[in-house]
Tab-separated table of C-alpha atoms and ligand atoms in Angstrom:
chain	number	residue	atom	x	y	z
A	11	MET	CA	92.032	124.600	85.502
A	12	ALA	CA	94.278	127.663	85.739
A	13	LYS	CA	95.276	127.777	89.384
A	14	ASN	CA	98.511	128.412	91.202
A	15	VAL	CA	99.335	125.395	93.338
A	16	LEU	CA	102.118	124.937	95.878
A	17	VAL	CA	102.983	121.279	96.538
A	18	THR	CA	104.985	120.581	99.701
A	19	GLY	CA	107.048	117.389	99.524
A	20	GLY	CA	107.150	117.808	95.753
A	21	SER	CA	110.484	115.951	95.518
A	22	GLY	CA	109.034	112.820	97.111
A	23	ARG	CA	107.400	109.795	95.561
A	24	LEU	CA	103.874	111.177	95.363
A	25	GLY	CA	105.087	114.687	94.695
A	26	ASN	CA	106.544	113.536	91.418
A	27	TYR	CA	103.115	112.294	90.269
A	28	VAL	CA	101.034	115.110	91.698
A	29	CYS	CA	103.174	118.009	90.405
A	30	SER	CA	103.424	116.769	86.825
A	31	HIS	CA	99.741	115.772	86.678
A	32	LEU	CA	98.560	119.181	87.883
A	33	LYS	CA	100.912	120.896	85.465
A	34	LYS	CA	99.454	118.854	82.577
A	35	GLU	CA	95.986	119.941	83.707
A	36	GLY	CA	96.985	123.576	83.350
A	37	CYS	CA	97.977	124.548	86.897
A	38	ASN	CA	101.009	126.700	87.655
A	39	VAL	CA	102.752	124.317	90.034
A	40	SER	CA	105.631	125.068	92.401
A	41	SER	CA	107.282	122.582	94.737
A	42	PHE	CA	108.583	123.128	98.268
A	43	ASP	CA	110.811	120.454	99.794
A	44	ALA	CA	113.827	119.962	102.031
A	45	ALA	CA	115.524	118.026	99.219
A	46	PRO	CA	115.828	118.893	95.528
A	47	PRO	CA	113.960	116.618	93.089
A	48	PRO	CA	115.966	113.664	91.704
A	49	PRO	CA	117.613	114.623	88.370
A	50	GLU	CA	115.689	111.916	86.484
A	51	SER	CA	112.309	112.921	87.943
A	52	ASP	CA	109.388	114.335	85.962
A	53	ASN	CA	109.606	117.461	88.109
A	54	VAL	CA	113.071	118.194	86.731
A	55	LYS	CA	112.148	117.197	83.161
A	56	GLU	CA	109.144	119.499	83.260
A	57	GLY	CA	110.966	122.353	84.967
A	58	ILE	CA	108.656	122.553	88.015
A	59	PRO	CA	109.923	125.554	90.016
A	60	PHE	CA	111.402	124.410	93.312
A	61	VAL	CA	111.839	126.193	96.644
A	62	GLN	CA	114.184	124.461	99.076
A	63	GLY	CA	113.306	124.811	102.739
A	64	ASP	CA	112.233	123.206	105.976
A	65	LEU	CA	108.604	122.720	106.992
A	66	LEU	CA	109.610	123.438	110.580
A	67	ASP	CA	110.725	126.938	109.664
A	68	LEU	CA	107.805	129.356	109.406
A	69	GLY	CA	110.008	131.718	107.386
A	70	ASP	CA	110.686	128.986	104.806
A	71	CYS	CA	106.962	128.219	104.547
A	72	LEU	CA	106.159	131.915	104.082
A	73	ARG	CA	108.932	132.220	101.471
A	74	ALA	CA	107.545	129.263	99.494
A	75	ILE	CA	104.046	130.773	99.588
A	76	ALA	CA	105.331	134.206	98.586
A	77	PHE	CA	107.109	132.589	95.625
A	78	ALA	CA	104.233	130.379	94.459
A	79	GLN	CA	101.340	132.803	95.159
A	80	PRO	CA	99.116	129.730	95.475
A	81	ASP	CA	95.334	129.542	95.290
A	82	VAL	CA	95.651	126.084	96.851
A	83	ILE	CA	98.363	124.296	98.830
A	84	VAL	CA	98.764	120.528	98.498
A	85	HIS	CA	100.671	119.430	101.598
A	86	LEU	CA	102.440	116.119	100.984
A	87	ALA	CA	105.727	116.574	102.872
A	88	ALA	CA	106.126	114.276	105.868
A	89	ILE	CA	108.301	111.591	107.387
A	90	THR	CA	106.608	108.401	106.268
A	91	GLY	CA	109.129	105.942	107.709
A	92	PRO	CA	109.861	106.477	111.379
A	93	THR	CA	112.371	103.922	112.637
A	94	GLU	CA	109.649	102.734	115.005
A	95	LEU	CA	107.941	101.117	112.024
A	96	LEU	CA	111.010	98.928	111.345
A	97	SER	CA	112.063	95.791	113.177
A	98	PRO	CA	114.661	96.509	115.841
A	99	TYR	CA	118.056	97.179	114.258
A	100	GLY	CA	116.566	96.746	110.811
A	101	GLU	CA	117.047	100.297	109.717
A	102	LYS	CA	120.144	99.880	107.563
A	103	ALA	CA	118.823	96.781	105.868
A	104	ALA	CA	115.514	98.478	105.126
A	105	LEU	CA	117.243	101.555	103.767
A	106	ALA	CA	119.444	99.479	101.500
A	107	LYS	CA	116.399	97.697	100.123
A	108	SER	CA	114.313	100.820	99.724
A	109	PRO	CA	113.553	101.381	96.057
A	110	PHE	CA	112.844	105.054	96.639
A	111	ARG	CA	115.464	107.718	96.700
A	112	TYR	CA	113.865	110.106	99.121
A	113	THR	CA	112.031	107.797	101.447
A	114	GLN	CA	113.327	108.973	104.761
A	115	ARG	CA	113.788	106.793	107.796
A	116	ARG	CA	113.947	109.055	110.813
A	117	PRO	CA	113.493	108.563	114.562
A	118	GLU	CA	109.959	108.609	115.907
A	119	ASP	CA	110.230	112.026	117.529
A	120	ASP	CA	111.374	113.557	114.201
A	121	CYS	CA	108.387	111.945	112.524
A	122	MET	CA	106.018	113.369	115.130
A	123	LYS	CA	107.643	116.805	115.034
A	124	ILE	CA	107.860	117.152	111.252
A	125	ASN	CA	104.429	115.704	110.545
A	126	THR	CA	102.463	117.609	113.176
A	127	MET	CA	104.423	120.867	113.566
A	128	GLY	CA	105.151	120.822	109.819
A	129	THR	CA	101.413	120.761	109.142
A	130	PHE	CA	100.903	123.474	111.741
A	131	TYR	CA	103.529	125.753	110.109
A	132	VAL	CA	102.158	125.177	106.601
A	133	LEU	CA	98.635	126.049	107.769
A	134	ASP	CA	99.856	128.943	109.905
A	135	ALA	CA	101.860	130.379	106.988
A	136	ALA	CA	98.823	129.871	104.731
A	137	ARG	CA	96.427	131.763	106.998
A	138	ARG	CA	98.958	134.593	107.518
A	139	MET	CA	99.203	134.930	103.713
A	140	ASN	CA	95.408	134.666	103.345
A	141	ILE	CA	95.537	131.313	101.513
A	142	LYS	CA	92.275	129.612	102.416
A	143	ASP	CA	92.363	126.256	100.634
A	144	VAL	CA	94.672	123.425	101.691
A	145	ILE	CA	94.692	119.709	100.881
A	146	ILE	CA	96.667	117.661	103.419
A	147	SER	CA	97.928	114.085	103.182
A	148	SER	CA	96.605	111.754	105.798
A	149	SER	CA	96.616	107.972	105.844
A	150	TYR	CA	94.327	105.061	106.581
A	151	TYR	CA	96.717	104.559	109.538
A	152	ALA	CA	95.017	107.544	111.227
A	153	THR	CA	92.109	105.232	112.018
A	154	GLY	CA	94.374	103.111	114.210
A	155	ILE	CA	94.708	100.105	111.951
A	156	GLY	CA	98.443	100.625	111.317
A	157	GLY	CA	101.278	100.109	113.801
A	158	ARG	CA	99.352	98.431	116.598
A	159	TRP	CA	102.142	98.203	119.123
A	160	SER	CA	99.779	96.898	121.802
A	161	GLY	CA	99.532	93.698	119.796
A	162	THR	CA	95.762	93.998	119.885
A	163	THR	CA	93.685	93.836	116.777
A	164	TYR	CA	92.064	96.818	115.130
A	165	THR	CA	88.362	96.211	115.658
A	166	PRO	CA	86.032	98.043	113.330
A	167	GLN	CA	82.660	98.834	114.881
A	168	TYR	CA	80.950	98.452	111.516
A	169	LEU	CA	81.838	97.688	107.904
A	170	PRO	CA	82.716	99.140	105.560
A	171	VAL	CA	84.669	101.646	107.662
A	172	ASP	CA	83.782	105.194	106.640
A	173	GLU	CA	85.181	108.582	107.618
A	174	GLU	CA	82.789	108.864	110.608
A	175	HIS	CA	84.285	105.777	112.244
A	176	PRO	CA	86.158	106.554	115.519
A	177	CYS	CA	89.975	106.514	115.381
A	178	ASP	CA	92.303	104.953	117.970
A	179	PRO	CA	95.858	105.395	116.656
A	180	GLU	CA	98.829	103.834	118.495
A	181	SER	CA	102.060	104.259	116.491
A	182	THR	CA	103.821	107.591	116.110
A	183	TYR	CA	103.122	107.801	112.395
A	184	ALA	CA	99.433	106.903	112.835
A	185	LEU	CA	99.078	109.388	115.692
A	186	SER	CA	100.843	112.117	113.692
A	187	LYS	CA	98.369	111.689	110.841
A	188	TYR	CA	95.420	111.699	113.237
A	189	LEU	CA	96.754	114.891	114.876
A	190	ASP	CA	97.335	116.470	111.433
A	191	GLU	CA	93.614	116.084	110.824
A	192	GLU	CA	92.810	117.670	114.196
A	193	ILE	CA	95.123	120.607	113.358
A	194	GLY	CA	93.326	120.921	110.017
A	195	LYS	CA	89.919	120.976	111.755
A	196	ALA	CA	91.077	123.727	114.138
A	197	PHE	CA	92.357	125.935	111.290
A	198	ALA	CA	89.143	125.400	109.337
A	199	ARG	CA	87.111	126.428	112.407
A	200	ALA	CA	89.278	129.368	113.400
A	201	TYR	CA	90.166	131.016	110.107
A	202	GLY	CA	87.380	130.159	107.668
A	203	MET	CA	89.721	127.871	105.741
A	204	LYS	CA	88.626	124.892	103.630
A	205	ILE	CA	90.763	121.877	104.391
A	206	ILE	CA	90.600	118.404	102.900
A	207	ALA	CA	92.507	115.460	104.395
A	208	LEU	CA	93.108	112.613	101.969
A	209	ARG	CA	93.535	109.300	103.788
A	210	TYR	CA	95.517	107.254	101.276
A	211	MET	CA	95.789	103.502	101.423
A	212	GLY	CA	99.301	102.075	100.778
A	213	VAL	CA	100.470	103.605	97.502
A	214	PHE	CA	101.327	101.567	94.393
A	215	TYR	CA	103.730	103.109	91.841
A	216	GLU	CA	103.331	101.453	88.470
A	217	ASN	CA	106.790	102.502	87.264
A	218	ASN	CA	108.670	101.181	90.266
A	219	GLU	CA	110.017	97.653	90.434
A	220	GLY	CA	110.021	97.566	94.267
A	221	SER	CA	106.402	98.625	94.330
A	222	ARG	CA	105.446	95.993	91.773
A	223	LYS	CA	107.097	93.334	93.944
A	224	LEU	CA	105.351	94.581	97.077
A	225	TYR	CA	101.804	94.550	95.762
A	226	LYS	CA	100.387	91.214	94.655
A	227	PHE	CA	97.231	91.456	92.579
A	228	GLY	CA	94.714	88.703	91.992
A	229	VAL	CA	95.513	86.834	95.214
A	230	ASN	CA	93.584	84.269	97.205
A	231	VAL	CA	93.797	85.559	100.753
A	232	GLU	CA	95.336	83.139	103.263
A	233	PRO	CA	92.971	82.024	106.048
A	234	ALA	CA	93.790	83.104	109.613
A	235	ASP	CA	96.007	80.575	111.376
A	236	ASP	CA	97.241	80.145	114.959
A	237	LYS	CA	100.203	82.394	114.291
A	238	ASN	CA	98.269	85.467	113.242
A	239	LYS	CA	94.948	84.561	114.913
A	240	GLY	CA	93.191	86.680	112.331
A	241	LEU	CA	94.440	89.937	113.831
A	242	MET	CA	93.603	93.007	111.791
A	243	VAL	CA	96.709	95.135	112.217
A	244	ASP	CA	97.649	96.729	108.914
A	245	ASN	CA	96.933	95.096	105.574
A	246	THR	CA	93.343	95.343	104.358
A	247	TYR	CA	94.336	94.138	100.874
A	248	GLN	CA	93.565	97.574	99.502
A	249	TYR	CA	95.939	99.898	97.673
A	250	VAL	CA	95.867	103.187	95.820
A	251	ASP	CA	97.637	103.833	92.528
A	252	ALA	CA	99.731	107.026	92.642
A	253	ARG	CA	98.001	108.154	89.425
A	254	ASP	CA	94.617	107.950	91.181
A	255	ILE	CA	96.048	110.150	93.954
A	256	ALA	CA	97.048	112.694	91.312
A	257	ASN	CA	93.490	112.509	89.919
A	258	ILE	CA	91.757	112.937	93.277
A	259	THR	CA	94.057	115.845	94.131
A	260	GLU	CA	92.904	117.557	90.947
A	261	LEU	CA	89.247	116.865	91.895
A	262	CYS	CA	89.842	118.338	95.355
A	263	ILE	CA	91.315	121.494	93.814
A	264	GLN	CA	88.246	121.818	91.593
A	265	LYS	CA	85.696	121.089	94.335
A	266	ILE	CA	87.204	122.412	97.556
A	267	ARG	CA	84.917	125.474	97.452
A	268	ASP	CA	81.727	123.451	96.748
A	269	SER	CA	79.017	124.181	99.298
A	270	ALA	CA	78.485	120.428	99.681
A	271	LEU	CA	81.877	120.236	101.410
A	272	LYS	CA	82.138	121.244	105.058
A	273	PRO	CA	85.113	123.422	106.102
A	274	PHE	CA	87.040	120.244	106.983
A	275	GLU	CA	86.513	116.945	105.196
A	276	ALA	CA	88.441	113.660	105.329
A	277	PHE	CA	88.261	111.109	102.506
A	278	PHE	CA	89.596	107.562	102.230
A	279	VAL	CA	91.393	107.119	98.924
A	280	SER	CA	91.741	103.649	97.483
A	281	THR	CA	91.970	102.216	93.983
A	282	ASP	CA	90.848	98.659	94.618
A	283	THR	CA	91.239	95.511	96.670
A	284	THR	CA	93.906	93.039	95.564
A	285	TYR	CA	91.990	89.777	96.021
A	286	LEU	CA	89.873	87.525	93.827
A	287	GLU	CA	87.173	86.370	96.244
A	288	ASP	CA	84.242	88.431	97.471
A	289	THR	CA	85.011	90.571	100.518
A	290	GLU	CA	82.497	88.685	102.669
A	291	GLU	CA	84.426	85.443	102.064
A	292	VAL	CA	87.773	87.149	102.683
A	293	ILE	CA	86.525	88.486	106.038
A	294	THR	CA	85.157	85.102	107.088
A	295	LYS	CA	88.500	83.470	106.255
A	296	ARG	CA	90.933	86.144	107.366
A	297	TRP	CA	89.214	88.054	110.169
A	298	PRO	CA	86.610	85.639	111.540
A	299	PHE	CA	86.053	87.804	114.663
A	300	ILE	CA	84.143	90.330	112.536
A	301	LYS	CA	82.483	87.964	110.131
A	302	ASP	CA	79.010	89.151	111.127
A	303	LEU	CA	79.926	92.719	110.107
A	304	GLY	CA	81.101	91.430	106.728
A	305	LYS	CA	77.540	90.583	105.699
A	306	ASN	CA	77.079	94.249	104.676
A	307	MET	CA	79.915	94.136	102.187
A	308	LYS	CA	79.245	94.141	98.463
A	309	GLY	CA	81.321	92.264	95.875
A	310	THR	CA	85.023	92.897	96.269
A	311	GLU	CA	84.657	96.327	97.923
A	312	GLY	CA	87.288	97.341	100.478
A	313	ILE	CA	87.116	97.362	104.269
A	314	PHE	CA	87.718	101.110	103.982
A	315	SER	CA	85.004	102.702	101.886
A	316	ILE	CA	85.563	105.328	99.202
A	317	ALA	CA	81.817	106.017	98.875
A	318	LYS	CA	82.196	109.523	100.337
A	319	ALA	CA	84.890	110.501	97.802
A	320	GLU	CA	82.763	109.037	95.005
A	321	LYS	CA	79.717	111.001	96.116
A	322	LEU	CA	81.195	114.382	97.078
A	323	LEU	CA	84.216	114.588	94.770
A	324	GLY	CA	83.099	112.423	91.836
A	325	TYR	CA	86.202	110.268	92.414
A	326	LYS	CA	86.362	107.133	90.277
A	327	PRO	CA	89.519	105.023	90.492
A	328	ALA	CA	90.960	104.692	86.989
A	329	TYR	CA	93.931	102.364	87.451
A	330	SER	CA	92.635	99.103	88.919
A	331	TRP	CA	94.584	95.941	88.101
A	332	ARG	CA	91.186	94.340	87.335
A	333	ASN	CA	90.714	96.446	84.184
A	334	ASN	CA	94.307	96.636	82.986
B	407	NAD	N1	103.394	106.336	100.114
B	407	NAD	C1	102.423	105.802	100.855
B	407	NAD	O1	102.191	104.571	100.843
B	407	NAD	C2	101.536	106.697	101.702
B	407	NAD	C3	100.394	106.150	102.294
B	407	NAD	C4	99.580	106.969	103.063
B	407	NAD	C5	99.905	108.309	103.208
B	407	NAD	N2	101.034	108.841	102.635
B	407	NAD	C6	101.337	110.263	102.848
B	407	NAD	O2	101.534	110.894	101.579
B	407	NAD	C7	102.486	111.958	101.712
B	407	NAD	C8	103.565	111.824	100.651
B	407	NAD	O3	104.206	110.581	100.844
B	407	NAD	P1	105.379	110.063	99.913
B	407	NAD	O4	105.194	108.601	99.840
B	407	NAD	O5	105.478	110.862	98.687
B	407	NAD	O6	106.627	110.363	100.898
B	407	NAD	P2	108.158	110.625	100.489
B	407	NAD	O7	108.969	110.269	101.713
B	407	NAD	O8	108.497	109.969	99.209
B	407	NAD	O9	108.183	112.210	100.284
B	407	NAD	C9	108.067	113.110	101.362
B	407	NAD	C10	108.826	114.373	101.011
B	407	NAD	O10	108.752	115.254	102.130
B	407	NAD	C11	109.990	115.925	102.240
B	407	NAD	N3	110.215	116.376	103.598
B	407	NAD	C12	110.371	115.620	104.703
B	407	NAD	N4	110.624	116.394	105.770
B	407	NAD	C13	110.603	117.669	105.330
B	407	NAD	C14	110.797	118.935	105.967
B	407	NAD	N5	111.071	119.027	107.274
B	407	NAD	N6	110.713	120.056	105.215
B	407	NAD	C15	110.444	119.973	103.885
B	407	NAD	N7	110.261	118.808	103.225
B	407	NAD	C16	110.345	117.664	103.946
B	407	NAD	C17	111.022	114.876	101.840
B	407	NAD	O11	112.264	115.478	101.437
B	407	NAD	C18	110.313	114.135	100.718
B	407	NAD	O12	110.673	114.652	99.444
B	407	NAD	C19	102.999	111.896	103.142
B	407	NAD	O13	102.325	112.862	103.917
B	407	NAD	C20	102.637	110.502	103.592
B	407	NAD	O14	102.495	110.410	104.991
B	407	NAD	C21	101.850	108.056	101.866
């Protein structure tokens, strides 16, 4: 797969997986980020060329594209941790505990600005330089399940939730990812670009102690009690292994020009669920208000379906805890 690829956010957590994976697969990879890669990262070990710059500066985006001469841009850079997602006054504590060097906690308006305008500038620079293919990072939060500040539950209209399901985001981060997708759709319509939005579930990093503590595999899901009343607000007990994200990114690069793909496509990306019981039982126990919808679920499949990625991209998660 000899392609030139520019990865924005290459110094971040996922960037470190995606850049080195694509390089191993034969791509000429360059990284564009506000921060240099950590000295111990694979990007440094493998000598991935790095352009330092700000997403919010069109000139920096153009400079990165001029340097990388990409066939495809993989846009990962974003603010993933707006302070709004932390408990009040919890920012310092959360930062101290963060196992990741470049996870940035920034105010909500920075998150909105960098995520939405950053995506706009990357796509605007791409179309000015006649780069037609871009893969952008979205999130399952775009659906509205994450950061429900209203205190109301996310209520799926049907299960499993697929990419056609309506979105009703509330938090800044969720809204920024939803708007990123809308920006992507507009560029695909206006400039004949092909744009794929990958809606990752929470990411698991196998080589990171903090990540291993966060994700519990093989669990029996706790039944809803009076305290949580079975609200569906964030955790669907699904995760995606960073190595599967690297794999699906490679598949997107290979398939982005397939006629089966519309100019803009969104895909949920998950590796597996974390629980032992069948999904129907988990729903009945944990989210009784949608137990009737759960009757459609098969085995331990997730609330968010990856059937579209399996069908159109040939995605097959390779790193499930169930097989390892
Ligand atoms: N990690 C997850 O659980 C998860 C889940 C769903 C979606 N995502 C999405 O995946 C993408 C990558 O996430 P990650 O976990 O690697 O995040 P990360 O915070 O580890 O990395 C993001 C990178 O973006 C860079 N960046 C931020 N602002 C920038 C700017 N203005 N100009 C240039 N670079 C800038 C940062 O320096 C950092 O290196 C993001 O778009 C994120 O929203 C992540």
